Short mmCIF file of C-alpha atoms in Angstrom, two decimals:
data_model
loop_
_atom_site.label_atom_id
_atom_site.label_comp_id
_atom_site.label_asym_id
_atom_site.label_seq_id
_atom_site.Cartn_x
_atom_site.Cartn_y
_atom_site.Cartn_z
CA UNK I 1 89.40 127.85 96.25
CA UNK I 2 86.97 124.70 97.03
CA UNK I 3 88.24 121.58 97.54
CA UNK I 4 88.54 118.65 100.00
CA UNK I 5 92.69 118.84 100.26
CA UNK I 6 93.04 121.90 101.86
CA UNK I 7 95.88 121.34 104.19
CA UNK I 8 97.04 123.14 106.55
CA UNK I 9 100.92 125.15 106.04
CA UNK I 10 101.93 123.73 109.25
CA UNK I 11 101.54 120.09 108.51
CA UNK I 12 103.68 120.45 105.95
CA UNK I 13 107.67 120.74 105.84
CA UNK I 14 109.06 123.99 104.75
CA UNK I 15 110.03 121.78 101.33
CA UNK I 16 107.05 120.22 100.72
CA UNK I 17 104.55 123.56 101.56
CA UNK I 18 106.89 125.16 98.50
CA UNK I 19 106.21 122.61 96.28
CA UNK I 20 102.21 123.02 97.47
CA UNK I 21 102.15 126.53 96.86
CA UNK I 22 104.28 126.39 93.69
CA UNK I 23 101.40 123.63 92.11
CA UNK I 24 98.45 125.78 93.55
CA UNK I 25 100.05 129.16 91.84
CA UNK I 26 100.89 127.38 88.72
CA UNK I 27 97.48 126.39 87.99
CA UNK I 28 96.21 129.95 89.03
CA UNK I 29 98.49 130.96 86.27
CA UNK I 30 98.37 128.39 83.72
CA UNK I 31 94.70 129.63 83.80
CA UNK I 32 96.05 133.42 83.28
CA UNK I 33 97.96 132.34 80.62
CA UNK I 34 95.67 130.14 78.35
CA UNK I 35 92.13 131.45 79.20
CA UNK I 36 92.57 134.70 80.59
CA UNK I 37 91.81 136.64 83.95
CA UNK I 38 88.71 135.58 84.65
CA UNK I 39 88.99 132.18 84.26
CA UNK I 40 91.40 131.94 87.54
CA UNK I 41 88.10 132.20 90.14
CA UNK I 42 88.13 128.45 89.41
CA UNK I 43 91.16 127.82 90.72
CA UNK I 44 91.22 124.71 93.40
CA UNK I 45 92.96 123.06 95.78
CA UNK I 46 91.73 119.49 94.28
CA UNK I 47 93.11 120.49 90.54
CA UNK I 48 96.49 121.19 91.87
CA UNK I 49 96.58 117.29 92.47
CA UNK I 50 96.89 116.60 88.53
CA UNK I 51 99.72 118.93 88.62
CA UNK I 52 101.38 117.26 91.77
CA UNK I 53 100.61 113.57 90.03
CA UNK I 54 102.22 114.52 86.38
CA UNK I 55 105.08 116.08 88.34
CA UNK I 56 105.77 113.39 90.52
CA UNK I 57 105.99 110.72 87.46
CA UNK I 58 108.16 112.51 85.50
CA UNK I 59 112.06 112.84 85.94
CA UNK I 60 113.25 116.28 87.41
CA UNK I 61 114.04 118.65 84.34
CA UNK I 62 114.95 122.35 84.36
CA UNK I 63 112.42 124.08 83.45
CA UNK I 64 109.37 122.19 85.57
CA UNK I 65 109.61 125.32 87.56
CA UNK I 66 109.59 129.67 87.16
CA UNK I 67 109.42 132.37 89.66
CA UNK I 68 106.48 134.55 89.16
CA UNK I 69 105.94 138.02 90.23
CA UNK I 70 104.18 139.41 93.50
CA UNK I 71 100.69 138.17 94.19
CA UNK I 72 98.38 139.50 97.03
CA UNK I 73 97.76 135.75 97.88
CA UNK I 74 101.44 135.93 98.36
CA UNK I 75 101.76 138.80 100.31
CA UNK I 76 103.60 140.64 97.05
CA UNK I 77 105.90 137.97 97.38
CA UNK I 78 107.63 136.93 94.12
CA UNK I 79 107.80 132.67 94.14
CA UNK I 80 108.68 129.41 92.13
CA UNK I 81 105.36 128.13 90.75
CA UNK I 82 104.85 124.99 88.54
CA UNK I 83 104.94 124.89 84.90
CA UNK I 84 104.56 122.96 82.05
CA UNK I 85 101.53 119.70 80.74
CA UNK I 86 100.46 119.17 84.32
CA UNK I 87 99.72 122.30 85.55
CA UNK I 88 97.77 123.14 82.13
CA UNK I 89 96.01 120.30 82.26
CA UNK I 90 94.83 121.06 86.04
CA UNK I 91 93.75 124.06 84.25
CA UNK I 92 91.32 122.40 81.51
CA UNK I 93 89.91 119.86 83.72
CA UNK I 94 89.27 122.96 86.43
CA UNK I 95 87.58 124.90 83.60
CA UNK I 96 85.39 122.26 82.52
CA UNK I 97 84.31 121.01 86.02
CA UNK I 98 83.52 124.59 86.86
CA UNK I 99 81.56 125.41 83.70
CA UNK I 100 79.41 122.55 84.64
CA UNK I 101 79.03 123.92 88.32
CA UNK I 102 77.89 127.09 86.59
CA UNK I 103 75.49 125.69 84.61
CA UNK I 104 74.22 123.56 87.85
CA UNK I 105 73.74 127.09 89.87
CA UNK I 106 71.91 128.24 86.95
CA UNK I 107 69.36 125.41 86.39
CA UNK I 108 68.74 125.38 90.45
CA UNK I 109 68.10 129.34 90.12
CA UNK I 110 70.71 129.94 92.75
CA UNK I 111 71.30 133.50 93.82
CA UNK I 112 71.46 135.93 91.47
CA UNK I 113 71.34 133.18 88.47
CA UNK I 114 67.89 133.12 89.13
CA UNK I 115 67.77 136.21 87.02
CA UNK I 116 67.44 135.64 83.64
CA UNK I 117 69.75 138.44 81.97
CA UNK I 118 72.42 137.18 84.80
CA UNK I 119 71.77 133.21 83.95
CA UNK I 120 72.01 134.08 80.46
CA UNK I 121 75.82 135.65 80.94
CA UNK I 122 76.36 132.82 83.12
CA UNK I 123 75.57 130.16 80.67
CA UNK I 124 77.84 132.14 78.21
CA UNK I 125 80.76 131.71 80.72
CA UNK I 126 80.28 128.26 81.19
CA UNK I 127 80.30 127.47 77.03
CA UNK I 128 83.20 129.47 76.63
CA UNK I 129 85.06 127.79 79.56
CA UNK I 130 84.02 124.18 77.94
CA UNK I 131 85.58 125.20 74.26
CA UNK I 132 88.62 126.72 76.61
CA UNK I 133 89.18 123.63 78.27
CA UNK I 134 88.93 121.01 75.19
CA UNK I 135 91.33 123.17 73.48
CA UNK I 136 93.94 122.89 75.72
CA UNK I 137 92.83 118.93 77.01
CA UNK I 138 93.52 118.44 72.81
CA UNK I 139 96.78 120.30 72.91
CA UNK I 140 97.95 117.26 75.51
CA UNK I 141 96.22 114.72 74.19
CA UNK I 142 93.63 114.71 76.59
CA UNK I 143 89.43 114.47 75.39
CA UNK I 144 87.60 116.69 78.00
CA UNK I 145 84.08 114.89 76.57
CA UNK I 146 84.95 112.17 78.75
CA UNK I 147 84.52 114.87 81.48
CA UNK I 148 81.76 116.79 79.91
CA UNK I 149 79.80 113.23 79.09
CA UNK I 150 79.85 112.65 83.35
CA UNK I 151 78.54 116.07 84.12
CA UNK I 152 75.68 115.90 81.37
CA UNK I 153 74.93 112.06 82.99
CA UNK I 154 74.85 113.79 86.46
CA UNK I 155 71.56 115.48 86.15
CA UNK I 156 69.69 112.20 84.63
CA UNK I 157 70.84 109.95 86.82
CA UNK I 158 69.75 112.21 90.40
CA UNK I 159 66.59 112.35 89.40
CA UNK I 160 66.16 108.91 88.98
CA UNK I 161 67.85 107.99 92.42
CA UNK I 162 65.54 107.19 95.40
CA UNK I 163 65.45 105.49 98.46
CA UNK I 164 67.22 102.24 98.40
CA UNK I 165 69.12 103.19 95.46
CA UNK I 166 72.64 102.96 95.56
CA UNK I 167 74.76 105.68 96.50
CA UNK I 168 77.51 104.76 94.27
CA UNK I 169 75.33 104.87 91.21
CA UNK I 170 75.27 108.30 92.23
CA UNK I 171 78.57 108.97 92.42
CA UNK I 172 79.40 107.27 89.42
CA UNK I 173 79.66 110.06 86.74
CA UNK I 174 82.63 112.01 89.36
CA UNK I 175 84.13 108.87 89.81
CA UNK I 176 84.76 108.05 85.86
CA UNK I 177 85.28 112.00 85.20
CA UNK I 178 88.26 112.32 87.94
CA UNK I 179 89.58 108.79 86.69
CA UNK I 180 90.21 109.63 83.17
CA UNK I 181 92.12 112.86 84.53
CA UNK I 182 94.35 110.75 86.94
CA UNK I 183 94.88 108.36 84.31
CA UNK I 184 95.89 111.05 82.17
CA UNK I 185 99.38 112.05 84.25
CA UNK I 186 100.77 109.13 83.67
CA UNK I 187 100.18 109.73 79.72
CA UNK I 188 102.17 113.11 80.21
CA UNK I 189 104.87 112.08 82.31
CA UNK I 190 105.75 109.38 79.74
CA UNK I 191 104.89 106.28 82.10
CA UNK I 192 101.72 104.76 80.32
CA UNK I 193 101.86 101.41 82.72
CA UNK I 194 100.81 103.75 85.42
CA UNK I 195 97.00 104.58 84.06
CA UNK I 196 95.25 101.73 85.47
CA UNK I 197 96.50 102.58 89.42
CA UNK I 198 96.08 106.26 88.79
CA UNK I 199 92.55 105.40 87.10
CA UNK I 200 91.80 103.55 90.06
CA UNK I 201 93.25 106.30 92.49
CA UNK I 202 91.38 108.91 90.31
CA UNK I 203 87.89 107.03 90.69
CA UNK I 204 88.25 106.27 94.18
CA UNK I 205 88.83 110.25 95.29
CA UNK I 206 86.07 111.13 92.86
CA UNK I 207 83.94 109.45 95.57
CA UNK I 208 85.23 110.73 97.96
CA UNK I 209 84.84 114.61 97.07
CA UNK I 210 81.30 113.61 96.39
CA UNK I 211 80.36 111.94 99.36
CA UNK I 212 82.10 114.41 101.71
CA UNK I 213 80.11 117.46 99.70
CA UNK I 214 77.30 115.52 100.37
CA UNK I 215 78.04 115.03 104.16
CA UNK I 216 78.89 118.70 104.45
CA UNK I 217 75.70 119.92 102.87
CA UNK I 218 73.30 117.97 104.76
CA UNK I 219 71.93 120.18 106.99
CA UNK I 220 71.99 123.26 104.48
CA UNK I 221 70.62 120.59 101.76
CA UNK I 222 67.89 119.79 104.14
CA UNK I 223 66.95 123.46 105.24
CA UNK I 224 66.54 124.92 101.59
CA UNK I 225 65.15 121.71 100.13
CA UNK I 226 68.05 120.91 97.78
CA UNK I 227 68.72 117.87 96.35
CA UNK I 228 71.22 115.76 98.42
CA UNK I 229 72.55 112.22 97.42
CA UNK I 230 72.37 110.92 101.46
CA UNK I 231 68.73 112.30 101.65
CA UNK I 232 67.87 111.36 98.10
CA UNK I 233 69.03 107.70 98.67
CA UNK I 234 68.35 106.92 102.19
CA UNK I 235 71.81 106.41 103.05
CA UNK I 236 72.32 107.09 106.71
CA UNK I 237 75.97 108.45 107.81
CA UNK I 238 77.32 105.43 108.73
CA UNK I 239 77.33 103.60 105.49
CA UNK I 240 78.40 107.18 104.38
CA UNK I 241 81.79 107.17 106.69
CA UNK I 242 82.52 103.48 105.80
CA UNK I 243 82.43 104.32 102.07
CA UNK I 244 84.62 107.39 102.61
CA UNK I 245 86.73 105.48 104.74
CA UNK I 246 87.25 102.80 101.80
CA UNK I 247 87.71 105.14 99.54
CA UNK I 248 90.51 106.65 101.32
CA UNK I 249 92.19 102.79 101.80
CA UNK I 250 91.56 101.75 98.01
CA UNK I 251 93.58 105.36 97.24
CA UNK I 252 96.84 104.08 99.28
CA UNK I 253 96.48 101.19 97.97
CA UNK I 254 96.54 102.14 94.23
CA UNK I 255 99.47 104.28 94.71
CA UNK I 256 101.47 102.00 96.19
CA UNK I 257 101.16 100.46 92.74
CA UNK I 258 102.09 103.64 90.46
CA UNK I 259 105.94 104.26 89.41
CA UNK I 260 106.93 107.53 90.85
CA UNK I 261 110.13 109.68 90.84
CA UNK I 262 109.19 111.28 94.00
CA UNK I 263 105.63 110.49 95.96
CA UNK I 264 106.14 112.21 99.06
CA UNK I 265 103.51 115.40 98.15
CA UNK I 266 101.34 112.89 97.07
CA UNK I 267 101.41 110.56 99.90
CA UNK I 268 100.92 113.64 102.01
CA UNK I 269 98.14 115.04 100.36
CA UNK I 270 96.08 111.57 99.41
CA UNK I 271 97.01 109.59 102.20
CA UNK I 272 97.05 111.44 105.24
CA UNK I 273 95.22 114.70 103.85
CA UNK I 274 92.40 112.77 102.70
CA UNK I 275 92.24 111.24 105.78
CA UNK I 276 92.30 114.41 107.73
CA UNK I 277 89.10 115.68 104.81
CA UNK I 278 86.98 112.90 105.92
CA UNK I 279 87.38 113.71 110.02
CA UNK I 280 86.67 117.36 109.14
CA UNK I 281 83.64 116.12 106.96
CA UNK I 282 82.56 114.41 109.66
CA UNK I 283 83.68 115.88 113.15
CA UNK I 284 85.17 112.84 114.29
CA UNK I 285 89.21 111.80 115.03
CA UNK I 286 88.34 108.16 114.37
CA UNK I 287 87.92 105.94 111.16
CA UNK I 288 84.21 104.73 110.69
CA UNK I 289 85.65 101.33 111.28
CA UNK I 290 85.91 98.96 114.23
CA UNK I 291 89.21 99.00 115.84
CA UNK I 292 88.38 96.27 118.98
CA UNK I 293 86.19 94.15 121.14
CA UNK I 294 84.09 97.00 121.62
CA UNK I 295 82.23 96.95 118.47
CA UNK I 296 80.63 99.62 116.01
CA UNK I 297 80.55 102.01 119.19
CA UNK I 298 84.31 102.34 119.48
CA UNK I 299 84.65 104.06 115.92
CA UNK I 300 82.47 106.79 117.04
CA UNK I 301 84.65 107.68 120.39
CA UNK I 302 82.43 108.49 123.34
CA UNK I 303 80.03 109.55 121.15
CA UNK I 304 78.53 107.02 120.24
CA UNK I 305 77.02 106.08 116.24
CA UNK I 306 75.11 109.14 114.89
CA UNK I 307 71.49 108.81 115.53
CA UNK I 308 69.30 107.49 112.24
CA UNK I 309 67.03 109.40 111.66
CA UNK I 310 67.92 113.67 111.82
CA UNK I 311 69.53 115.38 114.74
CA UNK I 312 73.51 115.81 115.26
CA UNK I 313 75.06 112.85 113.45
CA UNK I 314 77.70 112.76 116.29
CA UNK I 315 75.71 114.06 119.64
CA UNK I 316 77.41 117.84 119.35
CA UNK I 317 74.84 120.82 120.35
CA UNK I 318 73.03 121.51 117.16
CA UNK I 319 75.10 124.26 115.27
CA UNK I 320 73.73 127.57 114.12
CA UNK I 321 72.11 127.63 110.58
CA UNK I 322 75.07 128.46 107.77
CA UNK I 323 74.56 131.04 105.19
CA UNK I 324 73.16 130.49 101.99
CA UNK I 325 75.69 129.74 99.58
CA UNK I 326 76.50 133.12 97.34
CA UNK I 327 75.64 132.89 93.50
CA UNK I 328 78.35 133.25 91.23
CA UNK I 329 78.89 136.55 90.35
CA UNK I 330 78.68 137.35 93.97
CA UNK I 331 81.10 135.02 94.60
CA UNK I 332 83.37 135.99 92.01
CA UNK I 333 83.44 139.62 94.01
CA UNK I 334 83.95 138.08 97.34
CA UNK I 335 87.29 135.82 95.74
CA UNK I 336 88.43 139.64 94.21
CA UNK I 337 87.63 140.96 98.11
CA UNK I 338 89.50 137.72 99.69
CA UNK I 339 92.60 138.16 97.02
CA UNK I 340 93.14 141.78 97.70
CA UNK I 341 92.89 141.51 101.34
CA UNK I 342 95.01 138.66 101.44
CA UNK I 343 92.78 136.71 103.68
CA UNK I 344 93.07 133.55 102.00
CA UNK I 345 96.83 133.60 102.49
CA UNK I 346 96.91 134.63 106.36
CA UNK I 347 93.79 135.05 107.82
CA UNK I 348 93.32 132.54 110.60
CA UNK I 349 89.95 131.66 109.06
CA UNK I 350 87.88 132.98 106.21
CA UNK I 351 84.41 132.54 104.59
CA UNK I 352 84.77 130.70 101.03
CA UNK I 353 83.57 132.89 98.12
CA UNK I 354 80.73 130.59 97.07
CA UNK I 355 79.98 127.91 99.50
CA UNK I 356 80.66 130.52 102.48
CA UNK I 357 81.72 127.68 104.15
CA UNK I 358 84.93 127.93 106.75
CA UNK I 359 88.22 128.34 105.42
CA UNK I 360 91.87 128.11 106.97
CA UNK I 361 94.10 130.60 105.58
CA UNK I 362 97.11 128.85 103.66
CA UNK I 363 99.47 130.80 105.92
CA UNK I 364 97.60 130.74 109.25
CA UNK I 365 98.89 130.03 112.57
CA UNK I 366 97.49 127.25 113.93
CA UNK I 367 98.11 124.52 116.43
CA UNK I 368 98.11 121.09 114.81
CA UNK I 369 99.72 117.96 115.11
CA UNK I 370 102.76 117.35 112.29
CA UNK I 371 102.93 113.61 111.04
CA UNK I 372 106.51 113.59 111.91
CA UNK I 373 106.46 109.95 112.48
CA UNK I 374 106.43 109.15 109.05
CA UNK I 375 108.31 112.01 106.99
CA UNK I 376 106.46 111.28 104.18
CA UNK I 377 106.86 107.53 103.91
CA UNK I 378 105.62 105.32 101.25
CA UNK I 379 103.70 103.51 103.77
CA UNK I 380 101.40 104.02 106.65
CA UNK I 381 101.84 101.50 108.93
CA UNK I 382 103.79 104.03 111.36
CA UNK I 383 100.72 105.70 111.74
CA UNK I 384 98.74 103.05 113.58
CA UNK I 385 96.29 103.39 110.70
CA UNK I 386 94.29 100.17 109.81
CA UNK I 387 91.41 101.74 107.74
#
């Protein structure tokens, strides 16, 4: 269930948490459906949003929606979930993206893929899930090369990065692959003068998932000897926020531009959930710009900027090292464990399968503040938000 858009149930209305879950389980199922049981581990919260987009284009027909049977992530609750081209193409793009984060555990001997009889399955897994997902990207219309072209550039292109180079060269191949997805909604929901904005949308929060990865692998980049782009590159964490924090501005932007039916999930989850990803990223309420007379210091609170050169980016105690991230097969058992137990629906807080980074249950209770001042607008200037 990785992801940056993981909001939380109680941010959301009662309506628009239904029409959440009903995206997230439709992709879980389209997977079912077209590739079989095992290829629902790569189920995430970031795929849903190609579902949400194509939906959100289109005018409301009949049969955009089915209830499905009980689920343990459900509690053995029967529910509506999302049907139809956008939550199958969630599914290919999800398949092929995670086939290439296989074979990325595998080459860096992660885990149990350091073994060879285990990498070998592995790799196996990963082909399949490629020939999976161009079969059903052809069946819409959709080439997942474009996709599988950005991974295979990925590897080439890190390990000619180095200090001073930039960090958007780096980002580049995520950028173009989440872009031609985006694009691709408007394609399905029959509203073609919609690519370019959704392109742009698309290549904006393809930067953003990879900078915020980045950010939130620092330290346990740093402590195994990983690669990591901000490491790699030189870039300190303040060019890192004010990228993030453009990226997030160029995404409201471009949807401002795109013709939908109904935006409000979207706003909600690339507007003000984005902006919520990049303060969790990087343990800060504030934008990474300026807001007064005070200068740089003010967008870092009391604070102050993070220091240059190692140590606490934003003067916390130091926290305790995290766990090495599982390898897959291990993590595949943990995401059974998590389903069965139902701890990714209502636990309070859980440890993600792979990353074993912390999780929010999608039913937890929690205390957080509702962004009732809005309801969803199509605009954000109600929020006091300049960035």
């Amino acid at each position: 269930m990785f992801g940056i858009v993981r909001p939380c149930s109680h941010r959301l209305t009662e309506g628009l948490k239904t029409e959440w879950m009903a995206h997230l389980c439709g992709l879980c199922l389209a997977l079912r459906s077209d590739h079989g049981q095992l290829a629902r581990v790569v189920t995430n919260y970031d795929g849903l949003i190609v579902s949400v987009l194509t939906e959100a284009q289109a005018e409301r027909s009949t049969g955009r929606r089915r209830t499905a049977g009980p689920c343990p992530l459900r509690a053995m609750r029967t529910a509506p979930v999302a049907q139809g081209e956008g939550a199958r193409l969630a599914a290919a793009v999800s398949l092929v993206l995670a086939s290439a984060k296989v074979r990325d555990h595998v080459a860096d001997r992660d885990g149990l893929l350091g073994r060879k009889p285990v990498a070998v399955a592995a790799r196996r897994i990963a082909r399949s899930w490629d020939r999976a997902g161009a079969r059903t990207g052809a069946s819409l219309g959709f080439d997942t090369a474009v996709l599988v072209d950005a991974v295979d550039r990925q590897g080439g292109i890190e390990a000619l990065a180095g200090p001073g180079t930039s960090l958007l060269t780096v980002t580049e191949p995520t950028e173009t692959a989440t872009a031609a997805a985006f694009a691709h909604t408007a394609v399905l929901a029959g509203k073609p003068h919609n690519m370019a904005p959704l392109a742009e949308a698309g290549r904006l929060f393809g930067r953003l998932a990879h900078l915020l990865d980045a950010v939130e692998d620092r330290e346990t980049d740093a402590a195994s000897g990983a690669w990591n782009p901000l490491a790699a590159t030189g870039t300190d964490l303040v060019e890192a926020r004010r990228l993030a924090d453009d990226a997030v501005h160029g995404i409201r932007l471009a949807l401002r531009e795109v013709d939908f039916v109904d935006s409000k999930l979207v706003h909600v989850l690339l507007a003000h959930e984005l902006t919520r990803s990049v303060n969790r990223s990087f343990r800060t309420t504030e934008c990474g710009h300026a807001h007064d007379a005070a200068g740089p210091q003010a967008s870092y609170g009391p604070y102050g900027p993070p220091p240059q050169h190692g140590g606490n980016p934003y003067g916390f105690p130091p926290e305790p090292p995290r766990p090495q991230p599982r390898g897959f097969f291990a993590g595949c058992a943990a995401f059974l464990g998590l389903c069965c137990t139902c701890k990714m629906c209502c636990a309070d807080e859980y440890e993600g399968p792979w990353s074993r980074k912390k999780r929010e249950g999608c039913c937890s209770d929690c205390d957080c503040d509702c962004c009732d001042c809005c309801d969803a607008c199509e605009c954000c200037e109600c929020c006091s938000c300049d960035c």
